[in-house]
Structures are given as structure tokens and as C-alpha cells.
Amino acid sequence: LTQLVSRRAPETDGLLRSLATLQKVFDVTVVLNYRRYFEWAVSACNSLQKPRQTRDNYRWPDRDQLEDITFARWYAGLHDRGKCPTCTYNWAKFFDPAYHPTEHVARRYEELLPGVAVRLYDLHQNGTVATNFVCQALPHARAACDALARADAAASLVMNPTHPVRSEYDRLLIGAQRRKMVSTKRRRTVTRHSLEAAFPDLGKRPGLPMVCPSAAALRELRERSA
């Protein structure tokens, strides 16, 4: 629903009309989660740029397509597509980068469904997403809340499993291809898995050069996460 409301395509208008009709007979509350912006942005980049069979980056690129797409480039392109025209944005392009995604979606719901109640819950609290949702978004489901809370009382926080490590190994692999250090006879994924197995602690090694966003971008990421 979040992406549909942000996108506002003709095929989603029927859904929005249905929600508007429900408002006439029910107390409708839209529940949105909050995730720190700097975590959301990195997760979105990794999710959209990671190699998949349905994407061109699943195969070895041609020599004239050897690009190093870092988070810094991707984030700059999120605001100005001309800064990273070959980056993948897919669903991320439907969010206004001037706002935190949650704030943008809340504004869209309030615009499209006047008078709708909007509630937020924090993804960074202990417990599972399901328990937090039931306990905080469904005020009359106390029995269900208590049962879920007992079941995961000792559970640690589990966030989106999308992790930058695999993307970083893939970037190193393409850098090695650019320098003709690896063979392209094996599939790209097979070679990347071999690289991960050979250097499992790569991210902890000192002295590796880092490509960071600009100072202005880092400041924006921090301020929008508050």
C-alpha cells in the first residue's frame, strides 16, 4: 500500500476509492513504521543494486559497462538522476527525497484520504514487527498482544536482512575484472561466492579505501533520521 499510494497510478485509484468508502462506515487508521533514514537508504540501495537473475548485473558486464556504483553515487542519483543514470531506483523513485519516506507516505495518505488517522511505530524497539504491530496498532487485541509478547520476550531485534556485504564483494569483483585479475569463464555469482569464502573477514581488514557520501549528504542522512 505504501508504494501504491506513493506511486498514484491509475490502476491503484480503485484501491484508494475503496479505502475512502471504508472511512464512511469505519474508523480507519493507517499504520506506518519508522526506520532510521540512513538505514533505510543503505538498505534500499543494496536491495535495488544487488545482483539478481532478472537484472543485467547478474551477468558479467561488457567492457564498456564496468561501472563502480557506490552508495555515495546511488544516493546522489536519488536526488538527481543525472548523477547516476545507470543506477537502479525502481520503487524508491516514488518517494520524494526531500522527506523521510515515512513522512512522505503519511502526507500522501492525509492528502488522498482527508481525515484519516495515521499512527507510527518504531522498528528500532525490541520485539518482532508482528508483535509490535498487534500491540501498538490494534488497541483492542490485548489477548493476542499478551500471547505474542510472551512468545518473543527474549527475541532480539531483527531488521531487514538486506546487508551490504554481498554488494561490496561484488564491487570488488568488478574492480578485479576491470584490472583483468579474474576470469569471466565462470558465472559471476560463482566467482563472488568464492571471493566471500576466501576472504570472510574482508570488511574488518584495516586500510581498505572507503568511498563516502559528501559532507552535505551525510548531514542530511543524520538529520532526516532524527
XYZ file of N, CA and C in Angstrom:
678
model
N 0.825 -1.201 0.000
C 0.000 0.000 0.000
C 0.862 1.255 0.000
N 1.979 1.196 0.706
C 2.851 2.362 0.770
C 3.306 2.774 -0.616
N 3.801 1.802 -1.387
C 4.289 2.133 -2.719
C 3.142 2.525 -3.649
N 1.987 1.884 -3.500
C 0.846 2.221 -4.349
C 0.392 3.653 -4.113
N 0.336 4.041 -2.853
C -0.097 5.404 -2.543
C 0.936 6.418 -3.022
N 2.220 6.074 -2.897
C 3.266 6.987 -3.350
C 3.264 7.116 -4.863
N 2.975 6.009 -5.528
C 3.020 5.980 -6.982
C 1.830 6.693 -7.600
N 0.654 6.464 -7.042
C -0.611 7.035 -7.524
C -0.796 6.815 -9.034
N -0.804 5.564 -9.419
C -1.050 5.204 -10.806
C -2.539 4.938 -10.996
N -3.036 5.032 -12.236
C -4.463 4.804 -12.481
C -4.958 3.467 -11.947
N -4.111 2.414 -12.013
C -4.565 1.107 -11.579
C -4.708 1.009 -10.061
N -4.209 1.992 -9.330
C -4.347 1.960 -7.867
C -5.489 2.835 -7.369
N -6.084 3.628 -8.232
C -7.137 4.537 -7.787
C -8.347 3.787 -7.228
N -8.634 2.602 -7.774
C -9.751 1.825 -7.258
C -9.538 1.439 -5.809
N -8.297 1.077 -5.474
C -7.971 0.729 -4.100
C -8.178 1.935 -3.181
N -7.728 3.084 -3.633
C -7.876 4.293 -2.819
C -9.346 4.655 -2.648
N -10.139 4.454 -3.680
C -11.578 4.722 -3.556
C -12.209 3.767 -2.549
N -11.731 2.508 -2.545
C -12.255 1.537 -1.582
C -11.928 1.959 -0.154
N -10.716 2.439 0.051
C -10.338 2.909 1.383
C -11.168 4.122 1.785
N -11.417 5.006 0.828
C -12.240 6.182 1.119
C -13.659 5.772 1.497
N -14.187 4.716 0.846
C -15.523 4.213 1.181
C -15.552 3.631 2.589
N -14.489 2.927 2.967
C -14.420 2.358 4.308
C -14.455 3.439 5.375
N -13.895 4.594 5.052
C -13.892 5.684 6.023
C -15.303 6.107 6.426
N -16.261 5.862 5.540
C -17.629 6.301 5.821
C -18.320 5.428 6.867
N -17.835 4.196 7.029
C -18.503 3.279 7.958
C -17.586 2.746 9.058
N -16.268 2.987 8.921
C -15.331 2.500 9.938
C -14.383 3.625 10.340
N -13.812 3.474 11.525
C -12.706 4.340 11.924
C -11.444 3.765 11.313
N -10.940 4.385 10.265
C -9.788 3.865 9.530
C -8.502 4.478 10.073
N -7.553 3.635 10.401
C -6.247 4.092 10.874
C -5.163 3.496 9.979
N -4.313 4.343 9.466
C -3.168 3.901 8.662
C -1.968 3.775 9.599
N -1.354 2.609 9.615
C -0.203 2.366 10.482
C 1.057 2.319 9.629
N 2.016 3.160 9.952
C 3.280 3.221 9.226
C 4.425 2.953 10.194
N 5.466 2.307 9.697
C 6.617 2.085 10.570
C 7.681 3.136 10.318
N 8.508 3.331 11.324
C 9.627 4.276 11.222
C 10.929 3.500 11.263
N 11.789 3.784 10.323
C 13.146 3.241 10.315
C 14.102 4.400 10.097
N 15.211 4.386 10.801
C 16.157 5.492 10.649
C 16.498 5.672 9.175
N 16.527 6.922 8.744
C 16.676 7.203 7.324
C 17.990 6.659 6.770
N 19.084 6.796 7.537
C 20.357 6.331 6.999
C 20.367 4.819 6.838
N 19.587 4.093 7.662
C 19.486 2.647 7.493
C 18.569 2.305 6.324
N 17.463 3.033 6.199
C 16.546 2.794 5.082
C 17.254 3.031 3.747
N 18.004 4.127 3.648
C 18.648 4.483 2.383
C 19.679 3.433 1.978
N 20.504 2.987 2.924
C 21.518 1.971 2.613
C 20.846 0.650 2.234
N 19.798 0.282 2.981
C 19.082 -0.959 2.682
C 18.427 -0.887 1.304
N 17.831 0.266 0.977
C 17.197 0.430 -0.337
C 18.224 0.308 -1.449
N 19.361 0.935 -1.268
C 20.428 0.863 -2.280
C 20.881 -0.572 -2.482
N 21.166 -1.275 -1.386
C 21.637 -2.657 -1.509
C 20.582 -3.567 -2.123
N 19.328 -3.337 -1.736
C 18.244 -4.167 -2.263
C 18.075 -3.969 -3.763
N 18.211 -2.735 -4.216
C 17.955 -2.423 -5.619
C 19.177 -2.648 -6.509
N 20.362 -2.623 -5.938
C 21.576 -2.779 -6.742
C 22.164 -4.184 -6.679
N 21.720 -5.003 -5.728
C 22.345 -6.315 -5.592
C 22.049 -7.178 -6.816
N 22.971 -8.034 -7.211
C 22.778 -8.876 -8.397
C 21.596 -9.832 -8.243
N 20.768 -9.894 -9.268
C 19.649 -10.832 -9.313
C 19.530 -11.372 -10.734
N 18.946 -12.545 -10.846
C 18.829 -13.172 -12.161
C 18.033 -12.322 -13.134
N 17.105 -11.529 -12.634
C 16.271 -10.722 -13.514
C 16.923 -9.390 -13.871
N 18.128 -9.151 -13.391
C 18.795 -7.878 -13.646
C 20.036 -8.081 -14.499
N 20.426 -7.020 -15.181
C 21.611 -7.095 -16.027
C 22.870 -7.377 -15.218
N 22.893 -6.932 -13.945
C 24.118 -7.106 -13.158
C 24.316 -8.530 -12.656
N 23.445 -9.452 -13.048
C 23.634 -10.855 -12.671
C 24.739 -11.491 -13.518
N 24.915 -10.969 -14.722
C 25.935 -11.486 -15.633
C 27.159 -10.574 -15.600
N 28.248 -11.064 -16.184
C 29.435 -10.224 -16.296
C 29.131 -9.061 -17.247
N 29.487 -7.842 -16.896
C 29.212 -6.708 -17.784
C 30.194 -6.666 -18.946
N 29.789 -6.002 -20.012
C 30.699 -5.770 -21.124
C 31.790 -4.800 -20.679
N 32.865 -4.783 -21.408
C 33.997 -3.944 -21.018
C 33.609 -2.477 -20.893
N 32.664 -2.010 -21.721
C 32.300 -0.584 -21.686
C 31.217 -0.289 -20.640
N 30.871 -1.296 -19.840
C 29.848 -1.104 -18.819
C 30.372 -1.367 -17.414
N 31.681 -1.336 -17.251
C 32.275 -1.617 -15.950
C 32.190 -0.377 -15.063
N 31.076 -0.237 -14.396
C 30.860 0.909 -13.522
C 30.944 0.507 -12.060
N 31.427 1.426 -11.258
C 31.501 1.209 -9.821
C 30.395 2.036 -9.169
N 29.266 1.393 -8.886
C 28.130 2.104 -8.303
C 28.203 1.971 -6.786
N 28.684 3.007 -6.141
C 28.781 3.046 -4.691
C 27.490 3.622 -4.109
N 27.342 3.499 -2.800
C 26.187 4.114 -2.154
C 26.210 5.625 -2.342
N 27.399 6.220 -2.313
C 27.506 7.667 -2.489
C 26.913 8.093 -3.828
N 27.230 7.338 -4.897
C 26.683 7.661 -6.219
C 25.183 7.413 -6.263
N 24.753 6.296 -5.698
C 23.333 5.959 -5.709
C 22.521 7.013 -4.970
N 23.004 7.446 -3.813
C 22.268 8.424 -3.015
C 22.225 9.780 -3.720
N 23.314 10.152 -4.368
C 23.316 11.408 -5.133
C 22.298 11.330 -6.272
N 22.219 10.169 -6.926
C 21.261 9.989 -8.012
C 19.828 9.928 -7.543
N 19.610 9.566 -6.281
C 18.253 9.555 -5.732
C 17.662 10.955 -5.770
N 18.508 11.968 -5.605
C 18.079 13.358 -5.648
C 18.154 13.936 -7.054
N 19.129 13.466 -7.818
C 19.337 13.983 -9.177
C 19.753 12.813 -10.059
N 18.808 12.290 -10.866
C 19.066 11.092 -11.663
C 20.277 11.250 -12.581
N 20.571 12.467 -12.978
C 21.697 12.685 -13.869
C 23.033 12.327 -13.247
N 23.087 12.252 -11.911
C 24.340 11.933 -11.231
C 24.613 10.433 -11.203
N 23.612 9.632 -11.497
C 23.818 8.179 -11.601
C 22.751 7.601 -12.529
N 22.856 7.876 -13.822
C 21.807 7.439 -14.757
C 21.674 5.936 -14.898
N 22.708 5.175 -14.538
C 22.631 3.722 -14.665
C 22.281 3.043 -13.342
N 22.048 3.810 -12.296
C 21.639 3.223 -11.019
C 20.199 2.718 -11.118
N 19.861 1.765 -10.270
C 18.512 1.211 -10.220
C 17.755 1.834 -9.057
N 16.563 2.397 -9.340
C 15.762 3.016 -8.287
C 14.389 2.366 -8.146
N 13.838 1.862 -9.218
C 12.594 1.101 -9.160
C 11.592 1.789 -8.234
N 11.177 1.106 -7.131
C 10.163 1.665 -6.238
C 10.651 2.884 -5.464
N 11.974 3.027 -5.280
C 12.486 4.153 -4.493
C 12.206 5.491 -5.171
N 12.016 5.454 -6.482
C 11.797 6.724 -7.190
C 10.431 7.330 -6.912
N 9.533 6.555 -6.283
C 8.211 7.086 -5.987
C 8.170 7.872 -4.681
N 9.266 7.854 -3.929
C 9.338 8.631 -2.697
C 10.001 9.976 -2.972
N 9.474 11.026 -2.360
C 10.066 12.351 -2.501
C 11.309 12.413 -1.616
N 12.509 12.554 -2.201
C 13.729 12.538 -1.389
C 13.861 13.734 -0.454
N 12.960 14.694 -0.554
C 13.001 15.842 0.353
C 12.477 15.481 1.740
N 11.854 14.299 1.865
C 11.278 13.881 3.143
C 11.772 12.489 3.511
N 11.674 12.180 4.786
C 11.823 10.791 5.223
C 10.698 10.002 4.542
N 10.966 8.787 4.033
C 9.916 8.022 3.337
C 8.630 7.881 4.136
N 8.744 7.684 5.445
C 7.540 7.540 6.269
C 6.742 8.840 6.285
N 7.433 9.954 6.398
C 6.741 11.247 6.387
C 6.087 11.496 5.037
N 6.782 11.131 3.970
C 6.220 11.310 2.625
C 4.937 10.506 2.461
N 4.952 9.248 2.907
C 3.770 8.401 2.762
C 2.629 8.917 3.638
N 2.944 9.362 4.853
C 1.907 9.913 5.733
C 1.243 11.119 5.087
N 2.048 11.973 4.466
C 1.493 13.143 3.777
C 0.579 12.722 2.639
N 0.961 11.674 1.918
C 0.157 11.221 0.788
C -1.178 10.655 1.257
N -1.148 9.875 2.340
C -2.406 9.345 2.876
C -3.316 10.478 3.332
N -2.758 11.453 4.018
C -3.565 12.567 4.515
C -4.143 13.386 3.365
N -3.391 13.443 2.262
C -3.867 14.172 1.077
C -4.970 13.403 0.353
N -4.777 12.087 0.204
C -5.709 11.275 -0.568
C -6.926 10.829 0.236
N -6.764 10.727 1.563
C -7.855 10.287 2.433
C -8.011 11.306 3.563
N -8.604 12.448 3.285
C -8.733 13.503 4.301
C -9.388 12.983 5.579
N -8.796 13.332 6.706
C -9.344 12.930 7.993
C -8.877 11.579 8.482
N -8.119 10.829 7.681
C -7.666 9.508 8.106
C -6.672 9.644 9.262
N -6.754 8.724 10.213
C -5.804 8.719 11.324
C -4.525 8.009 10.894
N -3.383 8.558 11.242
C -2.092 7.968 10.907
C -1.322 7.716 12.197
N -0.892 6.475 12.386
C -0.119 6.108 13.568
C 1.224 5.538 13.135
N 2.229 5.792 13.944
C 3.574 5.302 13.657
C 4.025 4.352 14.749
N 4.841 3.376 14.367
C 5.543 2.609 15.395
C 6.986 2.436 14.961
N 7.832 2.326 15.943
C 9.273 2.366 15.747
C 9.825 0.963 15.517
N 10.481 0.758 14.389
C 11.074 -0.542 14.093
C 12.290 -0.837 14.963
N 12.818 0.178 15.623
C 14.064 0.003 16.365
C 13.843 -0.399 17.818
N 12.647 -0.760 18.170
C 12.379 -1.216 19.526
C 12.519 -2.725 19.602
N 12.644 -3.233 20.813
C 12.783 -4.680 20.983
C 11.489 -5.393 20.599
N 11.628 -6.672 20.247
C 10.464 -7.441 19.843
C 10.378 -7.555 18.336
N 9.435 -8.346 17.876
C 9.275 -8.553 16.442
C 8.297 -7.540 15.854
N 8.368 -7.393 14.550
C 7.468 -6.459 13.867
C 6.016 -6.858 14.093
N 5.723 -8.175 14.047
C 4.345 -8.641 14.218
C 3.810 -8.293 15.601
N 4.622 -8.538 16.637
C 4.176 -8.233 17.994
C 3.973 -6.741 18.193
N 4.924 -5.955 17.726
C 4.799 -4.501 17.866
C 3.554 -3.985 17.144
N 3.286 -4.562 15.982
C 2.118 -4.117 15.226
C 0.830 -4.430 15.986
N 0.701 -5.660 16.452
C -0.525 -6.055 17.155
C -0.698 -5.245 18.438
N 0.388 -5.082 19.192
C 0.293 -4.408 20.486
C 0.081 -2.909 20.369
N 0.596 -2.303 19.313
C 0.548 -0.849 19.219
C -0.487 -0.333 18.215
N -0.779 -1.139 17.200
C -1.708 -0.668 16.169
C -3.119 -1.214 16.357
N -3.261 -2.271 17.160
C -4.578 -2.878 17.390
C -4.899 -2.775 18.882
N -5.396 -1.638 19.333
C -5.559 -1.393 20.772
C -6.513 -2.345 21.481
N -7.408 -3.016 20.763
C -8.375 -3.899 21.409
C -7.956 -5.381 21.368
N -6.779 -5.646 20.803
C -6.316 -7.042 20.690
C -5.367 -7.372 21.830
N -5.808 -7.158 23.060
C -4.919 -7.333 24.206
C -4.502 -8.792 24.399
N -5.434 -9.722 24.224
C -5.088 -11.132 24.419
C -4.022 -11.566 23.416
N -4.200 -11.167 22.150
C -3.222 -11.516 21.117
C -1.882 -10.854 21.412
N -1.933 -9.627 21.861
C -0.705 -8.893 22.196
C 0.046 -9.606 23.314
N -0.660 -9.979 24.372
C -0.016 -10.638 25.503
C 0.607 -11.968 25.094
N -0.098 -12.715 24.258
C 0.414 -14.020 23.820
C 1.681 -13.848 22.977
N 1.645 -12.898 22.072
C 2.819 -12.663 21.229
C 3.987 -12.134 22.053
N 3.689 -11.254 22.991
C 4.751 -10.679 23.816
C 5.446 -11.754 24.636
N 4.682 -12.704 25.160
C 5.294 -13.794 25.930
C 6.167 -14.674 25.042
N 5.718 -14.874 23.806
C 6.444 -15.767 22.898
C 7.792 -15.202 22.477
N 7.868 -13.891 22.312
C 9.144 -13.336 21.824
C 9.776 -12.372 22.822
N 9.500 -12.588 24.109
C 10.056 -11.698 25.131
C 11.575 -11.666 25.077
N 12.176 -12.800 24.732
C 13.639 -12.857 24.715
C 14.214 -12.661 23.318
N 13.349 -12.387 22.364
C 13.831 -12.268 20.982
C 14.582 -10.957 20.785
N 15.652 -11.020 20.037
C 16.398 -9.814 19.715
C 15.791 -9.158 18.488
N 16.110 -7.898 18.302
C 15.563 -7.139 17.181
C 16.093 -7.694 15.867
N 15.203 -7.961 14.927
C 15.583 -8.466 13.613
C 15.135 -7.461 12.568
N 16.084 -6.879 11.861
C 15.765 -5.891 10.843
C 15.786 -6.542 9.463
N 15.598 -5.724 8.452
C 15.641 -6.208 7.080
C 16.957 -6.939 6.839
N 16.911 -8.186 6.333
C 18.144 -8.951 6.170
C 19.048 -8.447 5.046
N 18.577 -7.510 4.224
C 19.422 -6.980 3.158
C 20.687 -6.387 3.773
N 21.833 -6.886 3.367
C 23.080 -6.486 4.002
C 24.074 -6.054 2.929
N 24.883 -5.035 3.224
C 25.780 -4.508 2.184
C 26.955 -5.398 1.844
N 27.246 -6.430 2.669
C 28.465 -7.206 2.457
C 28.521 -7.820 1.069
N 27.453 -8.473 0.637
C 27.464 -9.130 -0.672
C 27.666 -8.116 -1.799
N 27.042 -6.963 -1.667
C 27.216 -5.919 -2.680
C 28.658 -5.444 -2.719
N 29.297 -5.366 -1.550
C 30.688 -4.902 -1.514
C 31.612 -5.929 -2.166
N 31.361 -7.200 -1.933
C 32.160 -8.229 -2.605
C 31.980 -8.138 -4.120
N 30.763 -7.862 -4.546
C 30.515 -7.772 -5.980
C 31.242 -6.572 -6.576
N 31.287 -5.470 -5.841
C 32.020 -4.290 -6.323
C 33.502 -4.598 -6.456
N 34.047 -5.324 -5.480
C 35.452 -5.710 -5.563
C 35.698 -6.617 -6.762
N 34.740 -7.488 -7.023
C 34.864 -8.409 -8.144
C 34.910 -7.654 -9.470
N 34.041 -6.669 -9.609
C 34.030 -5.893 -10.852
C 35.312 -5.069 -10.981
N 35.815 -4.583 -9.840
C 37.096 -3.880 -9.874
C 38.216 -4.788 -10.340
N 38.171 -6.047 -9.881
C 39.178 -7.016 -10.321
C 39.020 -7.319 -11.806
N 37.784 -7.384 -12.287
C 37.562 -7.620 -13.715
C 38.102 -6.457 -14.538
N 37.906 -5.257 -14.010
C 38.397 -4.078 -14.722
C 39.915 -4.141 -14.898
N 40.591 -4.732 -13.930
C 42.058 -4.845 -13.980
C 42.507 -6.189 -14.564
N 41.560 -6.957 -15.101
C 41.837 -8.240 -15.736
C 42.497 -9.222 -14.765
N 42.015 -9.203 -13.518
C 42.561 -10.083 -12.484
C 41.740 -11.354 -12.312
N 40.544 -11.412 -12.894
C 39.692 -12.594 -12.758
C 39.209 -13.042 -14.134
N 38.914 -14.315 -14.225
C 38.378 -14.864 -15.472
C 36.857 -14.760 -15.456
N 36.293 -14.536 -16.617
C 34.833 -14.458 -16.727
C 34.245 -15.761 -17.283
N 35.035 -16.834 -17.269
C 34.531 -18.104 -17.779
C 33.505 -18.709 -16.820
N 33.723 -18.493 -15.520
C 32.728 -18.958 -14.549
C 31.669 -17.870 -14.354
N 30.514 -18.284 -13.874
C 29.451 -17.314 -13.649
C 29.880 -16.292 -12.591
N 29.366 -15.101 -12.749
C 29.718 -14.011 -11.833
C 29.383 -14.378 -10.387
N 28.213 -14.992 -10.165
C 27.812 -15.341 -8.802
C 28.742 -16.388 -8.195
N 29.185 -17.336 -9.005
C 30.073 -18.391 -8.508
C 31.404 -17.780 -8.074
N 31.923 -16.879 -8.889
C 33.193 -16.234 -8.555
C 33.052 -15.363 -7.310
N 31.919 -14.694 -7.176
C 31.721 -13.858 -5.983
C 31.656 -14.705 -4.721
N 30.948 -15.833 -4.787
C 30.877 -16.731 -3.627
C 32.265 -17.252 -3.258
N 33.092 -17.507 -4.249
C 34.458 -17.964 -3.986
C 35.261 -16.872 -3.284
N 35.041 -15.628 -3.696
C 35.722 -14.493 -3.080
C 35.287 -14.336 -1.620
N 33.991 -14.501 -1.368
C 33.479 -14.408 0.002
C 34.073 -15.511 0.875
N 34.164 -16.719 0.326
C 34.693 -17.842 1.098
C 36.177 -17.667 1.397
N 36.911 -17.091 0.452
C 38.358 -16.924 0.613
C 38.691 -15.788 1.581
N 37.851 -14.761 1.623
C 38.114 -13.593 2.474
C 36.863 -13.256 3.296
N 36.500 -14.101 4.260
C 35.258 -13.878 5.006
C 35.280 -12.649 5.903
N 36.484 -12.193 6.285
C 36.581 -11.048 7.187
C 37.044 -9.787 6.464
N 36.739 -9.715 5.187
C 37.252 -8.619 4.367
C 36.888 -7.246 4.931
N 35.636 -7.110 5.396
C 35.192 -5.810 5.879
C 35.906 -5.347 7.139
N 36.566 -6.276 7.858
C 37.249 -5.918 9.101
C 38.730 -5.600 8.883
N 39.201 -5.764 7.662
C 40.614 -5.529 7.410
C 40.908 -4.028 7.377
N 41.950 -3.584 8.093
C 42.266 -2.149 8.122
C 42.886 -1.678 6.813
N 42.743 -0.405 6.564
C 43.406 0.190 5.407
C 42.647 0.127 4.111
N 41.468 -0.494 4.096
C 40.707 -0.542 2.847
C 40.154 0.850 2.530
N 40.323 1.321 1.310
C 39.810 2.655 0.961
C 38.282 2.671 0.993
N 37.729 3.734 1.497
C 36.280 3.882 1.609
C 35.800 4.996 0.674
N 34.636 4.807 0.085
C 34.005 5.826 -0.752
C 32.790 6.332 0.013
N 32.880 7.532 0.543
C 31.833 8.065 1.420
C 30.997 9.126 0.704
N 29.749 9.283 1.115
C 28.937 10.392 0.592
C 29.564 11.725 0.976
N 29.114 12.769 0.334
C 29.624 14.106 0.646
C 29.233 14.502 2.066
N 29.881 15.529 2.597
C 29.561 16.004 3.943
C 28.102 16.456 4.022
N 27.616 17.100 2.958
C 26.222 17.552 2.944
C 25.263 16.363 2.968
N 25.596 15.310 2.206
C 24.735 14.120 2.179
C 24.738 13.421 3.532
N 25.901 13.317 4.175
C 25.974 12.685 5.493
C 25.163 13.476 6.521
N 25.234 14.793 6.423
C 24.458 15.635 7.344
C 22.957 15.434 7.120
N 22.558 15.340 5.859
C 21.142 15.127 5.551
C 20.682 13.766 6.061
N 21.499 12.743 5.875
C 21.149 11.405 6.347
C 20.955 11.395 7.859
N 21.827 12.104 8.572
C 21.730 12.146 10.032
C 20.510 12.933 10.481
N 20.307 14.105 9.891
C 19.195 14.966 10.317
C 17.842 14.345 9.993
N 17.734 13.667 8.862
C 16.460 13.074 8.485
C 16.167 11.808 9.288
N 17.178 11.282 9.964
C 16.980 10.094 10.786
C 16.488 10.451 12.187
N 16.558 11.729 12.551
C 16.187 12.141 13.905
C 14.681 12.056 14.090
